Structure formats: C-alpha cells, structure tokens
C-alpha cells in the first residue's frame, strides 16, 4: 500500500520560530511537492523537487525553503514563522504524468 | 497565467446527481484530474481523463471534457452522504509536470 507520511498532524508554533515539516514517501517517486491549502484558495504550490538535491520554486515560495537530501524525504522549512503562515500543509509525491499521492496534511498554527 | 476555476459550494439531495464544473486555461494539458478530499484527510485521486478523450465513465462517475471551451465536469450519479467532501480538479503542465489545482468545490449531500 502506497504511503506518504507527514511528521505531525497538528503543530502550534510561535511567531519567529523555525519550523520543520517532514514528509516521507515509500514509492520511490522522483517528484515531491509541498502545497498549502487555504479556504477559498485551493492548493497552492510552495516548492517541488524532481530529484535528490534539486528544488524548484512553486507559486508562493516566499518565507519558505526546502531540503531533499534523500529521495524519499522532502522537508519544508519556515525560517521565521509568521501568523500568515497558519495553514494546512500538504505533501505529495508522484512520477511525471501519474497521479500525485498525498499525505494526510499538517495543520500549522502560528501564534 | 495558468488558472483553474471551480465554484466553491454545491448542495444536493441524497439520490440525486451532482455535477461539479471546472474551467482551465492550459490548452496543452495532457491529463486532467479529479481529486476528492474527505474531512481531515489529504487528497485522493478519483479519476482522470486523457486530453484526447471527450468522456470517461467509471461506475457512478462520469467525466466530460470540452477542449474547445476548456471545460471539465464531474458527474456523480445517485449521490450518497459519503460523497460529501471537497472535490478538486487539476491540470498538469506538460512542460514542468506541475499540477495546477482548482479552488475546490465543497459538496454537501443532504439526507
């Protein structure tokens, strides 16, 4: 059974803290993605990666960075969390035109 | 730029048909997708259609694609309360393999 796991389902952080969101997939997919989901805005792509140590900016990369040291793991980093980064964060993995497999999401609240 | 639009809400009675509509802008999209997100969960692929098809049927689901108008629809026959969820349409950019998701349509099924 294919699986994408995210390190936390719920996370509460304070403004200015550094936040790490981890995502692991067990399908040997080349491509991994980080989205944020906000009501009425759908999913917006933050960053994606085609391969280990490769990263590409998505539509809203400001305030975020990523790391892909191993094929199965893609980390999203908020260097200094702000209240407008309160959101649901979804990780996905996939291969070229195939479907994307999503993790359950991390609901991040920044106080 | 690329954009995928959906209406935000749809309410139907149990047993009726639901039709969720989507318009997209990238005429070079090879595949178009419908994803379902149940409460508290990530997205799961429901069905997809290849761009050279007009229609695809899969049990209770019918996908219609009008390439001329760049319009995609998902029809759910005999809608059940378990179909209550958010439905996202998505296209894939043929050059970058980036998915572009719509805003999502929240379907509410009334008993």
PDB file of C-alpha atoms in Angstrom:
ATOM      1  CA  UNK A   1       0.000   0.000   0.000  1.00  0.00           C
ATOM      2  CA  UNK A   2       1.476   3.320  -1.092  1.00  0.00           C
ATOM      3  CA  UNK A   3       2.179   5.803   1.603  1.00  0.00           C
ATOM      4  CA  UNK A   4       3.095   9.414   2.127  1.00  0.00           C
ATOM      5  CA  UNK A   5       3.573  10.314   5.756  1.00  0.00           C
ATOM      6  CA  UNK A   6       3.954  13.697   7.371  1.00  0.00           C
ATOM      7  CA  UNK A   7       5.686  14.172  10.692  1.00  0.00           C
ATOM      8  CA  UNK A   8       2.837  15.892  12.517  1.00  0.00           C
ATOM      9  CA  UNK A   9      -0.921  16.212  12.072  1.00  0.00           C
ATOM     10  CA  UNK A  10      -1.138  19.340  14.228  1.00  0.00           C
ATOM     11  CA  UNK A  11       1.532  21.843  15.159  1.00  0.00           C
ATOM     12  CA  UNK A  12       1.426  25.062  17.168  1.00  0.00           C
ATOM     13  CA  UNK A  13       4.397  27.435  16.976  1.00  0.00           C
ATOM     14  CA  UNK A  14       5.175  30.998  17.990  1.00  0.00           C
ATOM     15  CA  UNK A  15       5.984  33.881  15.678  1.00  0.00           C
ATOM     16  CA  UNK A  16       9.674  33.898  14.808  1.00  0.00           C
ATOM     17  CA  UNK A  17      10.280  30.212  15.498  1.00  0.00           C
ATOM     18  CA  UNK A  18      11.978  27.990  12.943  1.00  0.00           C
ATOM     19  CA  UNK A  19       9.613  25.231  11.836  1.00  0.00           C
ATOM     20  CA  UNK A  20      10.418  21.948  10.112  1.00  0.00           C
ATOM     21  CA  UNK A  21       7.742  19.916   8.338  1.00  0.00           C
ATOM     22  CA  UNK A  22       8.886  16.479   7.263  1.00  0.00           C
ATOM     23  CA  UNK A  23       7.454  14.299   4.515  1.00  0.00           C
ATOM     24  CA  UNK A  24       8.443  10.734   3.657  1.00  0.00           C
ATOM     25  CA  UNK A  25       7.243   8.567   0.762  1.00  0.00           C
ATOM     26  CA  UNK A  26       7.843   4.872   0.209  1.00  0.00           C
ATOM     27  CA  UNK A  27       7.061   4.674  -3.530  1.00  0.00           C
ATOM     28  CA  UNK A  28      10.485   5.586  -4.934  1.00  0.00           C
ATOM     29  CA  UNK A  29       8.942   8.614  -6.661  1.00  0.00           C
ATOM     30  CA  UNK A  30      11.225  11.153  -8.253  1.00  0.00           C
ATOM     31  CA  UNK A  31       8.917  14.117  -7.739  1.00  0.00           C
ATOM     32  CA  UNK A  32       7.811  15.574  -4.431  1.00  0.00           C
ATOM     33  CA  UNK A  33       5.712  18.629  -3.715  1.00  0.00           C
ATOM     34  CA  UNK A  34       4.718  20.921  -0.878  1.00  0.00           C
ATOM     35  CA  UNK A  35       1.381  22.750  -1.009  1.00  0.00           C
ATOM     36  CA  UNK A  36      -0.537  24.912   1.361  1.00  0.00           C
ATOM     37  CA  UNK A  37      -4.303  24.755   1.453  1.00  0.00           C
ATOM     38  CA  UNK A  38      -6.401  27.716   2.499  1.00  0.00           C
ATOM     39  CA  UNK A  39     -10.208  28.064   2.340  1.00  0.00           C
ATOM     40  CA  UNK A  40     -11.349  29.517  -0.967  1.00  0.00           C
ATOM     41  CA  UNK A  41      -7.832  29.426  -2.421  1.00  0.00           C
ATOM     42  CA  UNK A  42      -7.457  25.712  -3.068  1.00  0.00           C
ATOM     43  CA  UNK A  43      -3.964  24.236  -3.136  1.00  0.00           C
ATOM     44  CA  UNK A  44      -1.036  26.495  -3.869  1.00  0.00           C
ATOM     45  CA  UNK A  45       2.350  25.070  -4.725  1.00  0.00           C
ATOM     46  CA  UNK A  46       5.178  26.240  -2.481  1.00  0.00           C
ATOM     47  CA  UNK A  47       8.146  24.189  -3.697  1.00  0.00           C
ATOM     48  CA  UNK A  48       8.750  20.986  -5.596  1.00  0.00           C
ATOM     49  CA  UNK A  49      11.650  18.701  -6.329  1.00  0.00           C
ATOM     50  CA  UNK A  50      12.389  16.449  -9.305  1.00  0.00           C
ATOM     51  CA  UNK A  51      15.279  14.618  -7.724  1.00  0.00           C
ATOM     52  CA  UNK A  52      17.600  14.481  -4.758  1.00  0.00           C
ATOM     53  CA  UNK A  53      19.222  17.841  -4.019  1.00  0.00           C
ATOM     54  CA  UNK A  54      17.069  19.514  -6.666  1.00  0.00           C
ATOM     55  CA  UNK A  55      14.404  22.068  -5.852  1.00  0.00           C
ATOM     56  CA  UNK A  56      12.188  24.409  -7.808  1.00  0.00           C
ATOM     57  CA  UNK A  57      10.116  27.332  -6.615  1.00  0.00           C
ATOM     58  CA  UNK A  58       6.398  26.982  -6.895  1.00  0.00           C
ATOM     59  CA  UNK A  59       3.872  29.791  -6.926  1.00  0.00           C
ATOM     60  CA  UNK A  60       4.328  31.033  -3.343  1.00  0.00           C
ATOM     61  CA  UNK A  61       7.887  30.263  -2.150  1.00  0.00           C
ATOM     62  CA  UNK A  62       8.407  33.428  -0.101  1.00  0.00           C
ATOM     63  CA  UNK A  63       9.103  32.691   3.547  1.00  0.00           C
ATOM     64  CA  UNK A  64       9.814  29.011   2.885  1.00  0.00           C
ATOM     65  CA  UNK A  65      12.751  26.820   1.961  1.00  0.00           C
ATOM     66  CA  UNK A  66      13.083  23.081   1.308  1.00  0.00           C
ATOM     67  CA  UNK A  67      15.589  20.305   1.606  1.00  0.00           C
ATOM     68  CA  UNK A  68      15.827  16.998  -0.263  1.00  0.00           C
ATOM     69  CA  UNK A  69      18.881  15.094   0.889  1.00  0.00           C
ATOM     70  CA  UNK A  70      17.352  11.659   0.249  1.00  0.00           C
ATOM     71  CA  UNK A  71      14.929  10.558  -2.441  1.00  0.00           C
ATOM     72  CA  UNK A  72      12.237   9.527  -0.002  1.00  0.00           C
ATOM     73  CA  UNK A  73      12.303  12.640   2.192  1.00  0.00           C
ATOM     74  CA  UNK A  74      11.294  16.219   1.410  1.00  0.00           C
ATOM     75  CA  UNK A  75      11.367  18.809   4.173  1.00  0.00           C
ATOM     76  CA  UNK A  76       9.678  22.187   4.265  1.00  0.00           C
ATOM     77  CA  UNK A  77      11.303  24.842   6.439  1.00  0.00           C
ATOM     78  CA  UNK A  78       9.804  28.047   7.739  1.00  0.00           C
ATOM     79  CA  UNK A  79      12.868  30.065   8.732  1.00  0.00           C
ATOM     80  CA  UNK A  80      10.916  32.516  10.890  1.00  0.00           C
ATOM     81  CA  UNK A  81       7.275  31.600  11.250  1.00  0.00           C
ATOM     82  CA  UNK A  82       4.671  34.328  10.848  1.00  0.00           C
ATOM     83  CA  UNK A  83       0.945  34.339  11.580  1.00  0.00           C
ATOM     84  CA  UNK A  84       0.099  34.448   7.857  1.00  0.00           C
ATOM     85  CA  UNK A  85       1.739  31.032   7.531  1.00  0.00           C
ATOM     86  CA  UNK A  86      -1.016  29.484   9.614  1.00  0.00           C
ATOM     87  CA  UNK A  87      -2.440  26.942   7.188  1.00  0.00           C
ATOM     88  CA  UNK A  88      -2.834  23.296   6.225  1.00  0.00           C
ATOM     89  CA  UNK A  89       0.345  21.971   4.608  1.00  0.00           C
ATOM     90  CA  UNK A  90       0.092  19.020   2.231  1.00  0.00           C
ATOM     91  CA  UNK A  91       2.959  16.983   0.898  1.00  0.00           C
ATOM     92  CA  UNK A  92       2.637  14.879  -2.265  1.00  0.00           C
ATOM     93  CA  UNK A  93       4.798  12.623  -4.383  1.00  0.00           C
ATOM     94  CA  UNK A  94       4.439  11.351  -7.932  1.00  0.00           C
ATOM     95  CA  UNK A  95       6.099  10.395 -11.198  1.00  0.00           C
ATOM     96  CA  UNK A  96       5.759  12.592 -14.304  1.00  0.00           C
ATOM     97  CA  UNK A  97       2.149  12.461 -15.543  1.00  0.00           C
ATOM     98  CA  UNK A  98       0.941   9.980 -12.979  1.00  0.00           C
ATOM     99  CA  UNK A  99      -1.295  10.811 -10.072  1.00  0.00           C
ATOM    100  CA  UNK A 100       0.071  12.561  -7.066  1.00  0.00           C
ATOM    101  CA  UNK A 101      -0.192  10.762  -3.754  1.00  0.00           C
ATOM    102  CA  UNK A 102      -0.899  12.987  -0.808  1.00  0.00           C
ATOM    103  CA  UNK A 103      -0.043  12.810   2.839  1.00  0.00           C
ATOM    104  CA  UNK A 104      -2.723  13.472   5.480  1.00  0.00           C
ATOM    105  CA  UNK A 105      -1.603  17.073   5.974  1.00  0.00           C
ATOM    106  CA  UNK A 106      -0.162  19.117   8.827  1.00  0.00           C
ATOM    107  CA  UNK A 107      -2.326  21.840  10.294  1.00  0.00           C
ATOM    108  CA  UNK A 108       0.081  24.540  11.445  1.00  0.00           C
ATOM    109  CA  UNK A 109      -0.996  27.348  13.743  1.00  0.00           C
ATOM    110  CA  UNK A 110       1.411  30.244  14.309  1.00  0.00           C
ATOM    111  CA  UNK A 111       0.577  32.348  17.351  1.00  0.00           C
TER     112      UNK A 111
ATOM    113  CA  UNK B   1      -1.209  32.759 -16.486  1.00  0.00           C
ATOM    114  CA  UNK B   2      -2.465  29.310 -15.661  1.00  0.00           C
ATOM    115  CA  UNK B   3      -5.683  29.179 -13.712  1.00  0.00           C
ATOM    116  CA  UNK B   4      -8.242  26.546 -12.795  1.00  0.00           C
ATOM    117  CA  UNK B   5     -11.599  27.727 -11.550  1.00  0.00           C
ATOM    118  CA  UNK B   6     -14.426  25.991  -9.727  1.00  0.00           C
ATOM    119  CA  UNK B   7     -17.492  27.106  -7.850  1.00  0.00           C
ATOM    120  CA  UNK B   8     -16.953  26.880  -4.099  1.00  0.00           C
ATOM    121  CA  UNK B   9     -20.112  25.111  -2.937  1.00  0.00           C
ATOM    122  CA  UNK B  10     -22.679  22.613  -4.166  1.00  0.00           C
ATOM    123  CA  UNK B  11     -25.558  21.127  -2.227  1.00  0.00           C
ATOM    124  CA  UNK B  12     -27.636  18.166  -3.454  1.00  0.00           C
ATOM    125  CA  UNK B  13     -30.156  15.738  -2.024  1.00  0.00           C
ATOM    126  CA  UNK B  14     -29.214  12.115  -1.440  1.00  0.00           C
ATOM    127  CA  UNK B  15     -30.003  10.044  -4.520  1.00  0.00           C
ATOM    128  CA  UNK B  16     -29.799  12.986  -6.928  1.00  0.00           C
ATOM    129  CA  UNK B  17     -26.974  13.528  -9.404  1.00  0.00           C
ATOM    130  CA  UNK B  18     -24.225  16.031  -8.650  1.00  0.00           C
ATOM    131  CA  UNK B  19     -22.372  17.933 -11.336  1.00  0.00           C
ATOM    132  CA  UNK B  20     -19.175  19.732 -10.414  1.00  0.00           C
ATOM    133  CA  UNK B  21     -17.729  22.050 -13.037  1.00  0.00           C
ATOM    134  CA  UNK B  22     -14.242  23.302 -13.711  1.00  0.00           C
ATOM    135  CA  UNK B  23     -12.625  25.593 -16.264  1.00  0.00           C
ATOM    136  CA  UNK B  24      -8.936  25.571 -17.025  1.00  0.00           C
ATOM    137  CA  UNK B  25      -6.590  27.649 -19.134  1.00  0.00           C
ATOM    138  CA  UNK B  26      -3.640  25.487 -20.214  1.00  0.00           C
ATOM    139  CA  UNK B  27      -4.708  24.045 -23.569  1.00  0.00           C
ATOM    140  CA  UNK B  28      -1.593  21.868 -23.701  1.00  0.00           C
ATOM    141  CA  UNK B  29      -2.603  19.863 -20.612  1.00  0.00           C
ATOM    142  CA  UNK B  30      -2.218  16.167 -21.312  1.00  0.00           C
ATOM    143  CA  UNK B  31      -4.194  14.879 -18.368  1.00  0.00           C
ATOM    144  CA  UNK B  32      -6.952  16.394 -16.267  1.00  0.00           C
ATOM    145  CA  UNK B  33      -7.757  15.022 -12.854  1.00  0.00           C
ATOM    146  CA  UNK B  34     -10.444  14.941 -10.207  1.00  0.00           C
ATOM    147  CA  UNK B  35      -9.351  14.554  -6.583  1.00  0.00           C
ATOM    148  CA  UNK B  36     -11.512  14.080  -3.506  1.00  0.00           C
ATOM    149  CA  UNK B  37     -10.634  15.346  -0.044  1.00  0.00           C
ATOM    150  CA  UNK B  38     -12.594  13.999   2.883  1.00  0.00           C
ATOM    151  CA  UNK B  39     -12.595  15.906   6.195  1.00  0.00           C
ATOM    152  CA  UNK B  40      -9.228  15.823   7.953  1.00  0.00           C
ATOM    153  CA  UNK B  41      -7.510  13.918   5.154  1.00  0.00           C
ATOM    154  CA  UNK B  42      -5.228  14.519   2.209  1.00  0.00           C
ATOM    155  CA  UNK B  43      -6.391  14.349  -1.399  1.00  0.00           C
ATOM    156  CA  UNK B  44      -7.123  11.080  -3.168  1.00  0.00           C
ATOM    157  CA  UNK B  45      -7.342  10.615  -6.907  1.00  0.00           C
ATOM    158  CA  UNK B  46     -10.897   9.871  -8.013  1.00  0.00           C
ATOM    159  CA  UNK B  47     -10.488   9.699 -11.750  1.00  0.00           C
ATOM    160  CA  UNK B  48      -8.638  11.295 -14.629  1.00  0.00           C
ATOM    161  CA  UNK B  49      -9.155  11.851 -18.338  1.00  0.00           C
ATOM    162  CA  UNK B  50      -6.634  11.998 -21.137  1.00  0.00           C
ATOM    163  CA  UNK B  51      -6.898  15.140 -23.209  1.00  0.00           C
ATOM    164  CA  UNK B  52      -7.834  13.321 -26.439  1.00  0.00           C
ATOM    165  CA  UNK B  53     -10.979  11.895 -24.811  1.00  0.00           C
ATOM    166  CA  UNK B  54     -14.389  13.547 -24.537  1.00  0.00           C
ATOM    167  CA  UNK B  55     -15.864  11.338 -21.884  1.00  0.00           C
ATOM    168  CA  UNK B  56     -14.873   8.762 -19.339  1.00  0.00           C
ATOM    169  CA  UNK B  57     -17.203   6.692 -17.202  1.00  0.00           C
ATOM    170  CA  UNK B  58     -16.220   4.834 -14.068  1.00  0.00           C
ATOM    171  CA  UNK B  59     -19.113   3.331 -12.113  1.00  0.00           C
ATOM    172  CA  UNK B  60     -21.055   6.272 -10.645  1.00  0.00           C
ATOM    173  CA  UNK B  61     -18.600   8.827 -12.008  1.00  0.00           C
ATOM    174  CA  UNK B  62     -18.750  10.432 -15.452  1.00  0.00           C
ATOM    175  CA  UNK B  63     -16.139  12.907 -16.606  1.00  0.00           C
ATOM    176  CA  UNK B  64     -16.871  15.167 -19.573  1.00  0.00           C
ATOM    177  CA  UNK B  65     -14.182  17.188 -21.291  1.00  0.00           C
ATOM    178  CA  UNK B  66     -14.873  20.039 -23.705  1.00  0.00           C
ATOM    179  CA  UNK B  67     -11.464  21.050 -25.004  1.00  0.00           C
ATOM    180  CA  UNK B  68     -12.808  23.868 -27.136  1.00  0.00           C
ATOM    181  CA  UNK B  69     -14.293  25.607 -24.102  1.00  0.00           C
ATOM    182  CA  UNK B  70     -11.622  24.264 -21.699  1.00  0.00           C
ATOM    183  CA  UNK B  71     -14.369  22.913 -19.506  1.00  0.00           C
ATOM    184  CA  UNK B  72     -14.250  19.792 -17.390  1.00  0.00           C
ATOM    185  CA  UNK B  73     -17.096  18.349 -15.368  1.00  0.00           C
ATOM    186  CA  UNK B  74     -17.579  15.523 -12.907  1.00  0.00           C
ATOM    187  CA  UNK B  75     -20.985  13.931 -12.597  1.00  0.00           C
ATOM    188  CA  UNK B  76     -21.720  11.712  -9.594  1.00  0.00           C
ATOM    189  CA  UNK B  77     -24.830   9.588 -10.079  1.00  0.00           C
ATOM    190  CA  UNK B  78     -27.012   8.567  -7.108  1.00  0.00           C
ATOM    191  CA  UNK B  79     -25.072  10.838  -4.737  1.00  0.00           C
ATOM    192  CA  UNK B  80     -24.667   9.444  -1.236  1.00  0.00           C
ATOM    193  CA  UNK B  81     -23.880  11.109   2.081  1.00  0.00           C
ATOM    194  CA  UNK B  82     -20.419   9.526   1.884  1.00  0.00           C
ATOM    195  CA  UNK B  83     -19.759  11.628  -1.207  1.00  0.00           C
ATOM    196  CA  UNK B  84     -19.752  14.774   0.937  1.00  0.00           C
ATOM    197  CA  UNK B  85     -16.236  16.145   0.520  1.00  0.00           C
ATOM    198  CA  UNK B  86     -14.212  18.777  -1.299  1.00  0.00           C
ATOM    199  CA  UNK B  87     -13.579  17.983  -4.960  1.00  0.00           C
ATOM    200  CA  UNK B  88     -10.592  19.449  -6.767  1.00  0.00           C
ATOM    201  CA  UNK B  89      -9.982  19.465 -10.462  1.00  0.00           C
ATOM    202  CA  UNK B  90      -6.382  19.702 -11.594  1.00  0.00           C
ATOM    203  CA  UNK B  91      -4.436  20.005 -14.806  1.00  0.00           C
ATOM    204  CA  UNK B  92      -0.823  19.167 -15.332  1.00  0.00           C
ATOM    205  CA  UNK B  93       1.532  21.499 -17.109  1.00  0.00           C
ATOM    206  CA  UNK B  94       3.045  19.447 -19.908  1.00  0.00           C
ATOM    207  CA  UNK B  95       6.375  21.238 -19.679  1.00  0.00           C
ATOM    208  CA  UNK B  96       7.074  21.237 -15.964  1.00  0.00           C
ATOM    209  CA  UNK B  97       4.864  18.368 -14.684  1.00  0.00           C
ATOM    210  CA  UNK B  98       3.491  20.859 -12.186  1.00  0.00           C
ATOM    211  CA  UNK B  99      -0.083  20.284 -11.133  1.00  0.00           C
ATOM    212  CA  UNK B 100      -2.393  23.267 -11.068  1.00  0.00           C
ATOM    213  CA  UNK B 101      -5.319  22.741  -8.738  1.00  0.00           C
ATOM    214  CA  UNK B 102      -8.645  24.478  -8.720  1.00  0.00           C
ATOM    215  CA  UNK B 103     -10.043  26.136  -5.617  1.00  0.00           C
ATOM    216  CA  UNK B 104     -12.089  23.066  -4.756  1.00  0.00           C
ATOM    217  CA  UNK B 105     -15.867  22.573  -4.629  1.00  0.00           C
ATOM    218  CA  UNK B 106     -17.358  21.612  -1.300  1.00  0.00           C
ATOM    219  CA  UNK B 107     -20.161  19.123  -1.967  1.00  0.00           C
ATOM    220  CA  UNK B 108     -22.762  18.748   0.739  1.00  0.00           C
ATOM    221  CA  UNK B 109     -25.222  15.868   0.420  1.00  0.00           C
ATOM    222  CA  UNK B 110     -28.485  16.315   2.297  1.00  0.00           C
ATOM    223  CA  UNK B 111     -30.210  13.228   3.623  1.00  0.00           C
TER     224      UNK B 111
END
